[in-house]
GROMACS .gro file of C-alpha atoms in nm:
model
  259
    1MET     CA    1  -4.849   9.922  -0.360
    2LYS     CA    2  -4.675   9.809  -0.680
    3LYS     CA    3  -4.677   9.449  -0.554
    4ILE     CA    4  -5.050   9.462  -0.486
    5THR     CA    5  -5.119   9.618  -0.825
    6GLY     CA    6  -4.906   9.356  -0.998
    7PHE     CA    7  -5.085   9.079  -0.809
    8ILE     CA    8  -5.425   9.214  -0.915
    9LEU     CA    9  -5.310   9.247  -1.276
   10GLY     CA   10  -5.183   8.889  -1.261
   11LEU     CA   11  -5.519   8.766  -1.137
   12THR     CA   12  -5.692   8.960  -1.413
   13VAL     CA   13  -5.471   8.802  -1.679
   14MET     CA   14  -5.530   8.455  -1.531
   15ALA     CA   15  -5.905   8.513  -1.521
   16GLY     CA   16  -5.897   8.624  -1.884
   17ALA     CA   17  -5.702   8.314  -1.983
   18LEU     CA   18  -5.938   8.089  -1.791
   19SER     CA   19  -6.235   8.265  -1.948
   20ALA     CA   20  -6.093   8.213  -2.297
   21GLN     CA   21  -6.024   7.847  -2.220
   22THR     CA   22  -6.376   7.801  -2.086
   23LYS     CA   23  -6.528   7.959  -2.396
   24GLU     CA   24  -6.316   7.734  -2.616
   25GLU     CA   25  -6.427   7.425  -2.428
   26LEU     CA   26  -6.792   7.527  -2.433
   27ALA     CA   27  -6.768   7.575  -2.809
   28LYS     CA   28  -6.594   7.238  -2.838
   29VAL     CA   29  -6.895   7.066  -2.679
   30ASP     CA   30  -7.117   7.206  -2.954
   31THR     CA   31  -6.868   7.108  -3.224
   32VAL     CA   32  -6.846   6.750  -3.100
   33LEU     CA   33  -7.224   6.722  -3.077
   34SER     CA   34  -7.258   6.852  -3.432
   35LYS     CA   35  -7.051   6.557  -3.553
   36MET     CA   36  -7.271   6.298  -3.384
   37SER     CA   37  -7.583   6.139  -3.527
   38PRO     CA   38  -7.912   6.331  -3.535
   39ARG     CA   39  -8.059   6.081  -3.290
   40ALA     CA   40  -7.770   6.135  -3.049
   41ARG     CA   41  -7.818   6.511  -3.064
   42ARG     CA   42  -8.187   6.468  -2.983
   43GLU     CA   43  -8.127   6.238  -2.690
   44LEU     CA   44  -7.818   6.378  -2.518
   45ILE     CA   45  -7.899   6.570  -2.202
   46ILE     CA   46  -7.637   6.842  -2.161
   47THR     CA   47  -7.816   7.146  -2.020
   48ASP     CA   48  -7.525   7.280  -1.815
   49LYS     CA   49  -7.217   7.261  -2.037
   50SER     CA   50  -6.980   7.390  -1.769
   51ALA     CA   51  -7.087   7.116  -1.529
   52PHE     CA   52  -7.064   6.862  -1.809
   53ILE     CA   53  -6.706   6.963  -1.894
   54LYS     CA   54  -6.609   6.932  -1.528
   55ASP     CA   55  -6.755   6.579  -1.512
   56LEU     CA   56  -6.596   6.486  -1.844
   57LYS     CA   57  -6.253   6.591  -1.720
   58ILE     CA   58  -6.294   6.368  -1.416
   59VAL     CA   59  -6.363   6.076  -1.649
   60LEU     CA   60  -6.063   6.152  -1.869
   61GLU     CA   61  -5.838   6.173  -1.563
   62GLU     CA   62  -5.981   5.844  -1.437
   63GLU     CA   63  -5.873   5.673  -1.758
   64LYS     CA   64  -5.512   5.764  -1.682
   65LYS     CA   65  -5.524   5.553  -1.364
   66TYR     CA   66  -5.549   5.234  -1.565
   67PRO     CA   67  -5.209   5.103  -1.674
   68ASN     CA   68  -5.170   5.096  -2.050
   69ASP     CA   69  -4.832   4.922  -2.095
   70GLY     CA   70  -4.913   4.918  -2.465
   71ASP     CA   71  -5.282   4.842  -2.409
   72LEU     CA   72  -5.547   5.044  -2.587
   73PRO     CA   73  -5.709   5.313  -2.367
   74LEU     CA   74  -5.998   5.211  -2.145
   75TYR     CA   75  -6.243   5.419  -2.352
   76PHE     CA   76  -6.109   5.310  -2.690
   77LEU     CA   77  -6.388   5.334  -2.947
   78ILE     CA   78  -6.425   5.005  -3.130
   79ASP     CA   79  -6.725   4.940  -3.350
   80LYS     CA   80  -6.817   4.876  -3.712
   81LYS     CA   81  -6.624   5.186  -3.820
   82HIS     CA   82  -6.338   5.190  -3.569
   83TYR     CA   83  -6.097   4.897  -3.564
   84ALA     CA   84  -5.838   4.762  -3.323
   85PRO     CA   85  -5.505   4.675  -3.486
   86LYS     CA   86  -5.510   4.319  -3.623
   87PRO     CA   87  -5.227   4.184  -3.405
   88TYR     CA   88  -5.350   4.369  -3.096
   89GLU     CA   89  -5.372   4.173  -2.775
   90PRO     CA   90  -5.389   4.328  -2.428
   91LYS     CA   91  -5.070   4.288  -2.228
   92ASN     CA   92  -5.055   4.056  -1.929
   93LEU     CA   93  -5.400   3.905  -1.980
   94LYS     CA   94  -5.514   3.729  -1.666
   95LYS     CA   95  -5.654   3.381  -1.707
   96LEU     CA   96  -5.978   3.330  -1.517
   97VAL     CA   97  -5.980   3.032  -1.284
   98ALA     CA   98  -6.226   2.887  -1.035
   99ASN     CA   99  -6.263   3.125  -0.742
  100ASN     CA  100  -6.491   3.223  -0.454
  101TYR     CA  101  -6.647   3.526  -0.623
  102TYR     CA  102  -6.783   3.436  -0.966
  103ASN     CA  103  -6.829   3.126  -1.180
  104ILE     CA  104  -6.673   3.056  -1.518
  105ASN     CA  105  -6.810   2.814  -1.776
  106ARG     CA  106  -6.491   2.762  -1.978
  107ALA     CA  107  -6.123   2.714  -1.910
  108ASP     CA  108  -5.999   2.954  -2.179
  109LEU     CA  109  -6.132   3.283  -2.043
  110SER     CA  110  -5.914   3.587  -1.968
  111LEU     CA  111  -5.938   3.961  -1.901
  112ARG     CA  112  -5.716   4.261  -1.851
  113PRO     CA  113  -5.595   4.238  -1.487
  114ASP     CA  114  -5.750   4.573  -1.392
  115VAL     CA  115  -6.081   4.464  -1.545
  116GLU     CA  116  -6.075   4.131  -1.361
  117GLU     CA  117  -6.020   4.323  -1.039
  118ALA     CA  118  -6.329   4.531  -1.116
  119LEU     CA  119  -6.522   4.211  -1.189
  120VAL     CA  120  -6.434   4.074  -0.846
  121LYS     CA  121  -6.566   4.390  -0.679
  122MET     CA  122  -6.895   4.362  -0.866
  123ALA     CA  123  -6.917   3.988  -0.802
  124LYS     CA  124  -6.878   4.044  -0.428
  125ALA     CA  125  -7.167   4.289  -0.439
  126SER     CA  126  -7.387   4.048  -0.632
  127GLN     CA  127  -7.305   3.770  -0.386
  128ALA     CA  128  -7.416   3.996  -0.103
  129ASP     CA  129  -7.753   4.001  -0.280
  130GLY     CA  130  -7.757   3.624  -0.316
  131ILE     CA  131  -7.646   3.607  -0.680
  132THR     CA  132  -7.327   3.451  -0.814
  133LEU     CA  133  -7.230   3.585  -1.155
  134LEU     CA  134  -7.152   3.344  -1.438
  135VAL     CA  135  -6.884   3.462  -1.681
  136SER     CA  136  -6.939   3.299  -2.020
  137SER     CA  137  -6.718   3.487  -2.268
  138THR     CA  138  -6.435   3.737  -2.227
  139TYR     CA  139  -6.126   3.823  -2.434
  140ARG     CA  140  -6.126   3.706  -2.795
  141SER     CA  141  -5.832   3.733  -3.032
  142TYR     CA  142  -5.865   3.874  -3.383
  143ASP     CA  143  -5.836   3.524  -3.531
  144TYR     CA  144  -6.089   3.378  -3.288
  145GLN     CA  145  -6.337   3.652  -3.379
  146ALA     CA  146  -6.278   3.587  -3.749
  147ARG     CA  147  -6.375   3.222  -3.703
  148LEU     CA  148  -6.675   3.311  -3.488
  149PHE     CA  149  -6.806   3.566  -3.738
  150GLN     CA  150  -6.773   3.317  -4.022
  151ARG     CA  151  -6.958   3.058  -3.817
  152TRP     CA  152  -7.256   3.292  -3.783
  153VAL     CA  153  -7.240   3.374  -4.153
  154ASP     CA  154  -7.257   3.001  -4.229
  155ILE     CA  155  -7.552   2.958  -3.992
  156ASP     CA  156  -7.762   3.271  -4.056
  157GLY     CA  157  -7.621   3.436  -4.368
  158LEU     CA  158  -7.417   3.756  -4.390
  159GLU     CA  159  -7.696   4.008  -4.330
  160GLU     CA  160  -7.813   3.847  -4.007
  161ALA     CA  161  -7.457   3.772  -3.892
  162GLU     CA  162  -7.376   4.144  -3.916
  163ARG     CA  163  -7.648   4.213  -3.658
  164GLU     CA  164  -7.529   3.963  -3.398
  165SER     CA  165  -7.155   3.916  -3.441
  166ALA     CA  166  -6.865   4.155  -3.490
  167ARG     CA  167  -6.624   4.130  -3.778
  168PRO     CA  168  -6.265   4.063  -3.667
  169GLY     CA  169  -6.100   4.377  -3.538
  170THR     CA  170  -6.430   4.540  -3.437
  171SER     CA  171  -6.526   4.339  -3.129
  172GLN     CA  172  -6.515   4.484  -2.779
  173HIS     CA  173  -6.403   4.141  -2.666
  174GLN     CA  174  -6.065   4.197  -2.832
  175LEU     CA  175  -6.001   4.476  -2.581
  176GLY     CA  176  -6.013   4.233  -2.288
  177SER     CA  177  -6.262   4.454  -2.106
  178ALA     CA  178  -6.598   4.308  -2.211
  179ILE     CA  179  -6.789   4.013  -2.071
  180ASP     CA  180  -7.083   3.804  -2.185
  181PHE     CA  181  -7.266   3.685  -1.875
  182GLY     CA  182  -7.498   3.394  -1.813
  183SER     CA  183  -7.676   3.210  -2.088
  184ILE     CA  184  -7.594   3.457  -2.371
  185THR     CA  185  -7.957   3.433  -2.478
  186ASN     CA  186  -8.243   3.682  -2.498
  187ASP     CA  187  -8.412   3.543  -2.188
  188PHE     CA  188  -8.108   3.624  -1.973
  189ILE     CA  189  -8.267   3.959  -1.884
  190ASN     CA  190  -8.552   3.770  -1.715
  191THR     CA  191  -8.318   3.580  -1.482
  192LYS     CA  192  -8.218   3.703  -1.138
  193MET     CA  193  -7.862   3.751  -1.259
  194GLY     CA  194  -7.969   3.943  -1.567
  195LYS     CA  195  -8.196   4.172  -1.367
  196TRP     CA  196  -7.928   4.233  -1.104
  197LEU     CA  197  -7.672   4.332  -1.367
  198TYR     CA  198  -7.918   4.556  -1.548
  199ASN     CA  199  -7.996   4.745  -1.227
  200ASN     CA  200  -7.658   4.744  -1.056
  201ALA     CA  201  -7.365   4.687  -1.294
  202TRP     CA  202  -7.318   5.061  -1.358
  203LYS     CA  203  -7.248   5.117  -0.989
  204TYR     CA  204  -6.929   4.915  -1.036
  205GLY     CA  205  -6.826   5.064  -1.369
  206TRP     CA  206  -6.990   4.816  -1.610
  207THR     CA  207  -7.243   4.925  -1.871
  208LEU     CA  208  -7.456   4.749  -2.129
  209SER     CA  209  -7.298   4.781  -2.472
  210PHE     CA  210  -7.592   4.702  -2.699
  211PRO     CA  211  -7.919   4.824  -2.544
  212GLN     CA  212  -8.266   4.755  -2.672
  213GLN     CA  213  -8.391   4.964  -2.967
  214TYR     CA  214  -8.046   5.106  -3.046
  215GLU     CA  215  -7.936   4.881  -3.330
  216ASP     CA  216  -7.924   5.185  -3.560
  217ILE     CA  217  -7.668   5.339  -3.323
  218THR     CA  218  -7.460   5.042  -3.208
  219GLY     CA  219  -7.490   4.830  -3.523
  220TYR     CA  220  -7.599   4.528  -3.321
  221ARG     CA  221  -7.925   4.388  -3.197
  222TYR     CA  222  -8.007   4.394  -2.826
  223GLU     CA  223  -7.762   4.191  -2.617
  224CYS     CA  224  -7.879   4.184  -2.258
  225TRP     CA  225  -7.575   3.979  -2.155
  226HIS     CA  226  -7.289   4.192  -2.293
  227TYR     CA  227  -7.126   4.443  -2.058
  228ARG     CA  228  -6.809   4.648  -2.098
  229PHE     CA  229  -6.605   4.789  -1.812
  230VAL     CA  230  -6.564   5.166  -1.843
  231GLY     CA  231  -6.502   5.260  -1.479
  232ILE     CA  232  -6.737   5.414  -1.226
  233PRO     CA  233  -6.701   5.784  -1.324
  234ALA     CA  234  -6.768   5.701  -1.691
  235ALA     CA  235  -7.068   5.484  -1.601
  236GLN     CA  236  -7.207   5.777  -1.403
  237LEU     CA  237  -7.136   6.016  -1.691
  238GLN     CA  238  -7.315   5.781  -1.930
  239ARG     CA  239  -7.629   5.778  -1.718
  240LYS     CA  240  -7.627   6.150  -1.643
  241TYR     CA  241  -7.566   6.294  -1.990
  242PHE     CA  242  -7.578   6.023  -2.257
  243ASN     CA  243  -7.922   5.873  -2.203
  244ASP     CA  244  -7.737   5.572  -2.057
  245VAL     CA  245  -7.615   5.471  -2.405
  246GLN     CA  246  -7.254   5.357  -2.398
  247GLN     CA  247  -7.202   5.413  -2.770
  248TYR     CA  248  -7.298   5.780  -2.741
  249MET     CA  249  -7.050   5.836  -2.461
  250LEU     CA  250  -6.761   5.655  -2.629
  251GLU     CA  251  -6.823   5.837  -2.957
  252PHE     CA  252  -6.824   6.172  -2.777
  253ILE     CA  253  -6.503   6.095  -2.588
  254ASP     CA  254  -6.333   5.977  -2.907
  255LEU     CA  255  -6.427   6.297  -3.091
  256TRP     CA  256  -6.329   6.513  -2.793
  257LYS     CA  257  -5.985   6.355  -2.770
  258ASN     CA  258  -5.918   6.382  -3.141
  259MET     CA  259  -6.021   6.744  -3.199
   0.00000   0.00000   0.00000
């Protein structure tokens, strides 16, 4: 009888601990949201916080599957306010070469190996639909980005350059997990490739970084060609809770991790 009573008491204590943890996590959701922009708070769709936390934990566990070896985390927040270290370069970058899955338009392209593997999976799916993806820009070093940003400043002036090019240290391309596809022009969305990516990339863990009408959130004008690999669970989370806005999701994850 004592054993049974002790077992029941143990379950009660565990339930109380779990309840306290759940309450803490539910409150944490509200705290994180309170630190996000007013527009984000209006647009985020989190009606069932318990279900959201469960899905979020799946995403955070998924990130651990990707080898870091000194690399920045897969969901690392990099934008106009959050920088990568100046000398940072992903480890073991894989040079892209001619292959049977996707096309490349330059000989100096490279990606994180795990990201290139994800690209191949998506490229196979696009080929099944009669479309071969064209990879136009991938990893960029800090110094390369510095030269590119200055080039746009020289062409368009500083104010316009800020809308279309990242300052060095703030580009997703430095992470080795972002790709510019196709023509890198506004009409790319009207091509078969652009439409296929827009409708299907998320299924393979790739999401649009700079969507239309979100320049006030992302800091950049619409780029229909720029996708970042975040993994399938995160892409699903983004669509389900974050109005399919990558910046919202990455900001939330960054705040969640650092609280």
